[in-house]
Structure formats: structure tokens, C-alpha cells
Amino acid sequence: MPNVKPSTVLGRQLGDELRRFREAASLTTQDAAEVLDCTKGKISRIENGHVPVRTPDLNALMGAYRVDDDDARKRLEALARKANRRRREGWWHQYDSVLGDAYRDQIELEAICDSVRTYQVQLVPGLLQTPEYGRAVTVASRSWQSPEEIEQFVQVRLARQERLTGDSPMEFWAVLSEGVLRQQVGGPEVMRGQLEQLAALADLPNLTIQVLPFSRGAYSGMFGPYLLMRFPQVASLDLVLTETPTGNIWIEREPEVAHYRALFDDARMSALPPTESLTLIQRAVKEYRP
């Protein structure tokens, strides 16, 4: 299954604003297409964030849509500049040699989203992994061969974790199947350290960890891992990422994203509350002690 790159979130936000201004001006996509001397399809792709908007086209559309407010024009111009510029300033580009396009997309989107909700079946989420646990996962993936590549990939995992503790930290909510606590990644010592870190991270005010015990039986979201990214201001920009052995799949259509929201709500309602989850994690720590 091929990797699917998401539309640029900033591009989608720009397109969403342009659509609202067009509708406020009582213009159709055909009217907008005549302004740019293009097809209606191109206008739809612009409004969906799938194609960049050149400055002359943006100015023409703002004129046709009667966007006269200076603040609104500056906001649209700033969105267009950011959406059209590849984010080369990000720290992750120093690791380009070990990052595939799909993983780089995920990191870029993590940098601008304000919350992530994830359900995991067997693995601790990357944002919560210890170096030793992350190294064991990387080695097992067989995607990187040399010790240097493996170590670089582990460093990427650690750098991503700044989003939980740095300036303007994101909100992170993880629902973990009990299998995450039982799958011995790296062996007992590595697992003990990883679970101790989970227990410590549970104290962060922006972090929620719940465990869904085996005793809960069947539930709607048990088919596999996924994460939901939420972005500031516009809920319709939310994205879902599902992981497969052959690549990441991004889901953008609002009805499908809404389905995953419902799945996550079902998972968190089925899981133990955070305090009881912490007790279960601490009990598992003791089981890994020699």
C-alpha cells in the first residue's frame, strides 16, 4: 500500500478561508475560475489545500472576493507564504538521511498541531519511548542496518519528545492496550525502565495515559493503532494517521476523521481511568524486576 502524503495543513487553512470569503461574496467556483482563467477543478484543489496559491492568484481572488480588511489580507498572505514554503528550518532536516517522506511529514505536522490522541495495541508511542526502548524497536524494524543509522533514528524520537515539554507543549492523550505493557520489547530491564518512564510522564499536566485491560473484552477500536492530530482554530483540519508495515496512511476526509474520533472516545471510555491506569503500570513495573 503506498504512502499517502497529507495536504499541507496550512494550505487547507488558507483554502478554507478563501472558500468562506468566496461564499460571502456570493460567488461560485465557476466565477472564481473565470477570475484566474482556470478550471473549476483548480479552484476546488486550492480550497482543499492540494495545490499552492501563487501571489498573483491570491491577490486576484482577494480582489474578486472583496477582501478589503487589511488584517484579513495580511492573514491570507501570511498563510500563503507559509503554506508554499517547505519547512526547511525544522530541526528534523539534519536527519534527512534516515527519514522517509511519510515520517518527515508526521514530524512537520507534530510541530504545528496542538494535540495528539493515539490508540496503541503493542508499542509505546514514540513520543513516550525511552532511548533503550526506541533502540530496540528500531533494530527490530530492520529498516536501518548500520549502528549510526539506528542511533540517528533514536535521536529523532528523543527530539520529537520536546513537543511534550518545550514551549507551548501539545496535549497528548494515549490509550494503550494492556498488550503494550506485556510485549517485552528489548527484554525485562528495558521494559522496566520504559514503564517507569510512563508512570513519571503521567504527572505532566498536558499528558493523559489510560490502559485498556484485556478483561474489557472486545471493543470497536481494537483493530489497530492510529493517531488523531488536531490543529488550532479549525477542527475540519484534523488528520488521522494509521500505520502499516508498508507505509503510513493519512486520512483527511471529515466523515472518516469523525469515525476515528468516535473510535477514540469508545476506547477511552472502555479504558481504566488515569489513576487506575497508573496503578496497573506500576504493578507491571514490579513484574519486570529481577
Short mmCIF file of C-alpha atoms in Angstrom, two decimals:
data_model
loop_
_atom_site.label_atom_id
_atom_site.label_comp_id
_atom_site.label_asym_id
_atom_site.label_seq_id
_atom_site.Cartn_x
_atom_site.Cartn_y
_atom_site.Cartn_z
CA MET A 1 0.00 0.00 0.00
CA PRO A 2 1.60 3.35 -0.95
CA ASN A 3 2.30 6.17 1.44
CA VAL A 4 -0.26 8.95 1.25
CA LYS A 5 1.03 12.45 1.94
CA PRO A 6 -1.49 14.73 3.66
CA SER A 7 -2.47 18.06 2.22
CA THR A 8 -0.49 20.83 3.85
CA VAL A 9 -2.45 21.82 6.92
CA LEU A 10 -1.65 25.49 6.38
CA GLY A 11 -2.72 25.14 2.75
CA ARG A 12 -6.02 23.67 3.87
CA GLN A 13 -6.50 26.52 6.33
CA LEU A 14 -5.83 29.04 3.56
CA GLY A 15 -8.24 27.23 1.24
CA ASP A 16 -10.89 27.12 3.95
CA GLU A 17 -10.65 30.89 4.45
CA LEU A 18 -10.74 31.56 0.71
CA ARG A 19 -13.86 29.41 0.40
CA ARG A 20 -15.59 31.37 3.16
CA PHE A 21 -14.72 34.70 1.52
CA ARG A 22 -15.94 33.40 -1.87
CA GLU A 23 -19.25 32.26 -0.43
CA ALA A 24 -19.65 35.55 1.49
CA ALA A 25 -19.25 37.34 -1.84
CA SER A 26 -21.96 35.07 -3.35
CA LEU A 27 -19.55 33.74 -5.98
CA THR A 28 -19.42 30.20 -7.36
CA THR A 29 -16.35 28.14 -8.12
CA GLN A 30 -17.06 28.89 -11.78
CA ASP A 31 -16.92 32.63 -11.01
CA ALA A 32 -13.59 32.15 -9.23
CA ALA A 33 -12.26 30.06 -12.11
CA GLU A 34 -13.05 32.89 -14.52
CA VAL A 35 -11.07 35.30 -12.32
CA LEU A 36 -7.96 33.10 -12.62
CA ASP A 37 -8.76 31.87 -16.16
CA CYS A 38 -8.55 28.28 -14.92
CA THR A 39 -10.85 25.31 -14.37
CA LYS A 40 -13.33 24.87 -11.53
CA GLY A 41 -11.26 21.85 -10.56
CA LYS A 42 -8.27 24.04 -9.79
CA ILE A 43 -10.39 26.25 -7.53
CA SER A 44 -11.58 23.15 -5.68
CA ARG A 45 -8.00 21.93 -5.28
CA ILE A 46 -6.95 25.35 -3.95
CA GLU A 47 -9.80 25.33 -1.44
CA ASN A 48 -8.91 21.79 -0.35
CA GLY A 49 -5.25 22.72 0.12
CA HIS A 50 -4.00 20.37 -2.58
CA VAL A 51 -2.24 22.98 -4.74
CA PRO A 52 -0.27 26.10 -3.78
CA VAL A 53 -1.65 29.58 -4.39
CA ARG A 54 0.68 31.94 -6.22
CA THR A 55 0.79 35.55 -5.02
CA PRO A 56 -0.80 36.99 -8.22
CA ASP A 57 -3.64 34.46 -8.00
CA LEU A 58 -4.17 35.19 -4.30
CA ASN A 59 -4.33 38.93 -4.98
CA ALA A 60 -6.80 38.37 -7.81
CA LEU A 61 -9.03 36.20 -5.65
CA MET A 62 -8.94 38.63 -2.72
CA GLY A 63 -9.95 41.41 -5.10
CA ALA A 64 -12.81 39.40 -6.57
CA TYR A 65 -13.97 38.32 -3.10
CA ARG A 66 -13.87 41.92 -1.86
CA VAL A 67 -11.42 41.15 0.93
CA ASP A 68 -10.81 44.79 1.89
CA ASP A 69 -9.87 44.38 5.55
CA ASP A 70 -6.09 44.84 5.96
CA ASP A 71 -5.83 42.29 8.77
CA ALA A 72 -7.65 39.67 6.73
CA ARG A 73 -5.46 40.29 3.68
CA LYS A 74 -2.29 40.08 5.77
CA ARG A 75 -3.51 36.84 7.38
CA LEU A 76 -4.20 35.24 3.98
CA GLU A 77 -0.86 36.43 2.59
CA ALA A 78 0.99 35.02 5.61
CA LEU A 79 -0.81 31.67 5.29
CA ALA A 80 0.08 31.51 1.59
CA ARG A 81 3.77 32.21 2.27
CA LYS A 82 3.96 29.56 4.98
CA ALA A 83 1.96 27.01 3.01
CA ASN A 84 4.11 27.44 -0.10
CA ARG A 85 7.42 27.26 1.71
CA ARG A 86 8.95 23.91 2.54
CA ARG A 87 9.71 23.96 6.27
CA ARG A 88 13.48 23.76 5.87
CA GLU A 89 14.11 25.45 9.22
CA GLY A 90 12.95 22.43 11.23
CA TRP A 91 15.47 20.51 13.34
CA TRP A 92 14.48 17.24 11.65
CA HIS A 93 16.16 18.11 8.35
CA GLN A 94 19.57 17.29 9.81
CA TYR A 95 18.33 13.69 9.90
CA ASP A 96 17.13 13.55 6.27
CA SER A 97 19.36 10.56 5.55
CA VAL A 98 17.30 8.32 7.87
CA LEU A 99 13.85 9.87 7.48
CA GLY A 100 11.39 8.79 4.83
CA ASP A 101 8.94 11.31 3.39
CA ALA A 102 5.99 9.96 5.38
CA TYR A 103 7.80 10.15 8.72
CA ARG A 104 9.10 13.63 7.89
CA ASP A 105 5.53 14.72 7.14
CA GLN A 106 4.44 13.38 10.53
CA ILE A 107 7.17 15.32 12.36
CA GLU A 108 6.37 18.53 10.48
CA LEU A 109 2.70 18.23 11.37
CA GLU A 110 3.52 17.42 15.00
CA ALA A 111 5.42 20.69 15.13
CA ILE A 112 2.29 22.76 14.40
CA CYS A 113 -0.57 20.70 15.85
CA ASP A 114 -1.88 21.46 19.33
CA SER A 115 -2.98 17.98 20.38
CA VAL A 116 -2.48 14.32 19.56
CA ARG A 117 -4.71 11.45 20.63
CA THR A 118 -3.46 7.95 19.98
CA TYR A 119 -4.52 4.36 20.49
CA GLN A 120 -1.77 1.74 20.54
CA VAL A 121 -2.04 -2.04 20.56
CA GLN A 122 1.51 -3.30 21.24
CA LEU A 123 4.00 -0.43 21.22
CA VAL A 124 4.58 2.54 23.48
CA PRO A 125 4.01 5.70 21.37
CA GLY A 126 7.22 7.18 20.00
CA LEU A 127 6.72 10.43 21.94
CA LEU A 128 6.84 8.45 25.20
CA GLN A 129 9.66 5.99 24.46
CA THR A 130 12.92 5.73 26.38
CA PRO A 131 16.15 5.62 24.30
CA GLU A 132 16.60 1.93 25.09
CA TYR A 133 13.04 1.02 24.13
CA GLY A 134 13.23 3.13 20.97
CA ARG A 135 16.53 1.49 20.02
CA ALA A 136 15.02 -2.00 20.42
CA VAL A 137 12.05 -1.03 18.23
CA THR A 138 14.35 0.46 15.58
CA VAL A 139 16.57 -2.64 15.45
CA ALA A 140 13.53 -4.93 15.20
CA SER A 141 12.08 -2.92 12.29
CA ARG A 142 15.04 -3.93 10.05
CA SER A 143 14.68 -0.66 8.18
CA TRP A 144 18.11 0.59 9.27
CA GLN A 145 21.24 -1.53 9.19
CA SER A 146 24.23 0.41 10.47
CA PRO A 147 24.65 1.39 14.15
CA GLU A 148 24.97 5.03 13.03
CA GLU A 149 21.60 4.99 11.25
CA ILE A 150 19.93 3.30 14.20
CA GLU A 151 21.34 5.84 16.64
CA GLN A 152 20.28 8.75 14.44
CA PHE A 153 16.73 7.41 14.28
CA VAL A 154 16.65 7.06 18.07
CA GLN A 155 17.80 10.67 18.39
CA VAL A 156 14.89 11.72 16.17
CA ARG A 157 12.48 10.01 18.56
CA LEU A 158 14.03 11.83 21.52
CA ALA A 159 13.98 15.20 19.74
CA ARG A 160 10.28 14.77 18.95
CA GLN A 161 9.57 14.50 22.67
CA GLU A 162 10.34 18.21 23.08
CA ARG A 163 6.77 18.81 21.89
CA LEU A 164 5.59 17.46 25.25
CA THR A 165 7.82 19.56 27.49
CA GLY A 166 9.08 22.56 25.50
CA ASP A 167 7.46 25.92 24.86
CA SER A 168 3.72 25.65 24.13
CA PRO A 169 3.62 21.86 24.67
CA MET A 170 0.97 19.90 22.86
CA GLU A 171 -1.74 17.97 24.66
CA PHE A 172 -1.14 14.24 24.37
CA TRP A 173 -3.69 11.56 25.22
CA ALA A 174 -2.71 7.92 24.84
CA VAL A 175 -4.94 4.90 25.27
CA LEU A 176 -2.75 1.81 25.48
CA SER A 177 -3.93 -1.75 25.20
CA GLU A 178 -2.63 -3.85 28.09
CA GLY A 179 -0.59 -5.64 25.45
CA VAL A 180 1.71 -2.58 25.36
CA LEU A 181 2.69 -3.35 28.97
CA ARG A 182 3.16 -7.07 28.28
CA GLN A 183 5.05 -7.07 24.96
CA GLN A 184 8.69 -7.45 26.07
CA VAL A 185 10.42 -5.01 23.75
CA GLY A 186 14.14 -5.15 24.49
CA GLY A 187 13.72 -7.53 27.42
CA PRO A 188 12.69 -7.13 31.09
CA GLU A 189 15.21 -4.42 32.01
CA VAL A 190 14.28 -2.21 29.07
CA MET A 191 10.59 -2.74 29.78
CA ARG A 192 11.02 -1.84 33.44
CA GLY A 193 12.71 1.44 32.51
CA GLN A 194 10.07 2.19 29.89
CA LEU A 195 7.15 1.60 32.23
CA GLU A 196 8.81 3.65 34.97
CA GLN A 197 9.06 6.48 32.46
CA LEU A 198 5.38 6.12 31.56
CA ALA A 199 4.49 6.39 35.25
CA ALA A 200 6.64 9.52 35.61
CA LEU A 201 5.24 11.15 32.46
CA ALA A 202 1.71 10.66 33.74
CA ASP A 203 2.36 13.60 36.09
CA LEU A 204 2.67 16.07 33.20
CA PRO A 205 -0.41 18.32 33.11
CA ASN A 206 -0.67 18.07 29.31
CA LEU A 207 -0.43 14.26 29.26
CA THR A 208 -3.13 11.65 29.80
CA ILE A 209 -2.35 7.93 29.80
CA GLN A 210 -5.03 5.27 30.03
CA VAL A 211 -4.67 1.50 29.85
CA LEU A 212 -7.33 -0.67 28.29
CA PRO A 213 -7.09 -4.02 30.12
CA PHE A 214 -7.53 -7.41 28.48
CA SER A 215 -10.51 -8.00 30.78
CA ARG A 216 -12.56 -5.40 28.89
CA GLY A 217 -13.03 -7.89 26.06
CA ALA A 218 -13.95 -6.81 22.52
CA TYR A 219 -14.41 -3.16 21.62
CA SER A 220 -14.84 -1.17 18.42
CA GLY A 221 -11.30 0.18 18.03
CA MET A 222 -9.29 -2.96 18.68
CA PHE A 223 -8.33 -3.47 15.02
CA GLY A 224 -5.07 -1.48 15.10
CA PRO A 225 -3.09 1.62 16.10
CA TYR A 226 -3.84 5.14 14.94
CA LEU A 227 -3.37 8.74 16.00
CA LEU A 228 -5.50 11.85 15.64
CA MET A 229 -3.88 15.25 15.12
CA ARG A 230 -5.81 18.38 15.98
CA PHE A 231 -4.76 21.82 14.75
CA PRO A 232 -5.54 25.28 16.11
CA GLN A 233 -8.72 27.15 15.21
CA VAL A 234 -10.26 24.93 12.53
CA ALA A 235 -11.49 21.47 13.60
CA SER A 236 -12.01 20.42 9.99
CA LEU A 237 -8.22 20.37 9.58
CA ASP A 238 -7.89 17.34 11.86
CA LEU A 239 -5.94 14.40 10.43
CA VAL A 240 -5.69 10.71 11.23
CA LEU A 241 -2.53 8.67 10.77
CA THR A 242 -2.70 4.89 10.59
CA GLU A 243 0.48 2.86 10.40
CA THR A 244 1.02 -0.24 8.28
CA PRO A 245 4.14 -2.37 7.62
CA THR A 246 4.45 -0.80 4.16
CA GLY A 247 3.79 2.85 4.98
CA ASN A 248 1.74 5.44 6.78
CA ILE A 249 -1.78 6.22 5.60
CA TRP A 250 -3.15 9.71 6.14
CA ILE A 251 -6.91 10.19 6.41
CA GLU A 252 -8.29 13.69 5.77
CA ARG A 253 -11.97 13.41 4.82
CA GLU A 254 -14.05 14.77 7.70
CA PRO A 255 -16.57 11.87 7.82
CA GLU A 256 -13.70 9.37 8.16
CA VAL A 257 -11.87 11.53 10.71
CA ALA A 258 -15.12 11.79 12.69
CA HIS A 259 -15.32 7.98 12.69
CA TYR A 260 -11.87 7.80 14.30
CA ARG A 261 -12.88 10.42 16.86
CA ALA A 262 -15.77 8.14 17.82
CA LEU A 263 -13.43 5.13 17.98
CA PHE A 264 -11.08 7.00 20.29
CA ASP A 265 -13.95 8.12 22.51
CA ASP A 266 -15.06 4.49 22.75
CA ALA A 267 -11.52 3.38 23.62
CA ARG A 268 -11.03 5.99 26.35
CA MET A 269 -14.43 5.21 27.84
CA SER A 270 -13.60 1.49 27.85
CA ALA A 271 -10.13 2.05 29.35
CA LEU A 272 -9.29 2.42 33.02
CA PRO A 273 -9.30 5.99 34.37
CA PRO A 274 -5.82 7.61 34.53
CA THR A 275 -5.33 6.91 38.25
CA GLU A 276 -6.24 3.22 37.91
CA SER A 277 -4.14 3.02 34.75
CA LEU A 278 -1.14 4.34 36.68
CA THR A 279 -1.70 1.66 39.32
CA LEU A 280 -1.69 -1.03 36.61
CA ILE A 281 1.50 0.38 35.08
CA GLN A 282 3.23 0.42 38.48
CA ARG A 283 2.12 -3.17 39.10
CA ALA A 284 3.64 -4.16 35.74
CA VAL A 285 6.92 -2.43 36.69
CA LYS A 286 7.19 -4.76 39.70
CA GLU A 287 6.67 -7.80 37.49
CA TYR A 288 9.76 -6.87 35.46
CA ARG A 289 12.01 -6.54 38.49
CA PRO A 290 14.53 -9.38 38.98
#
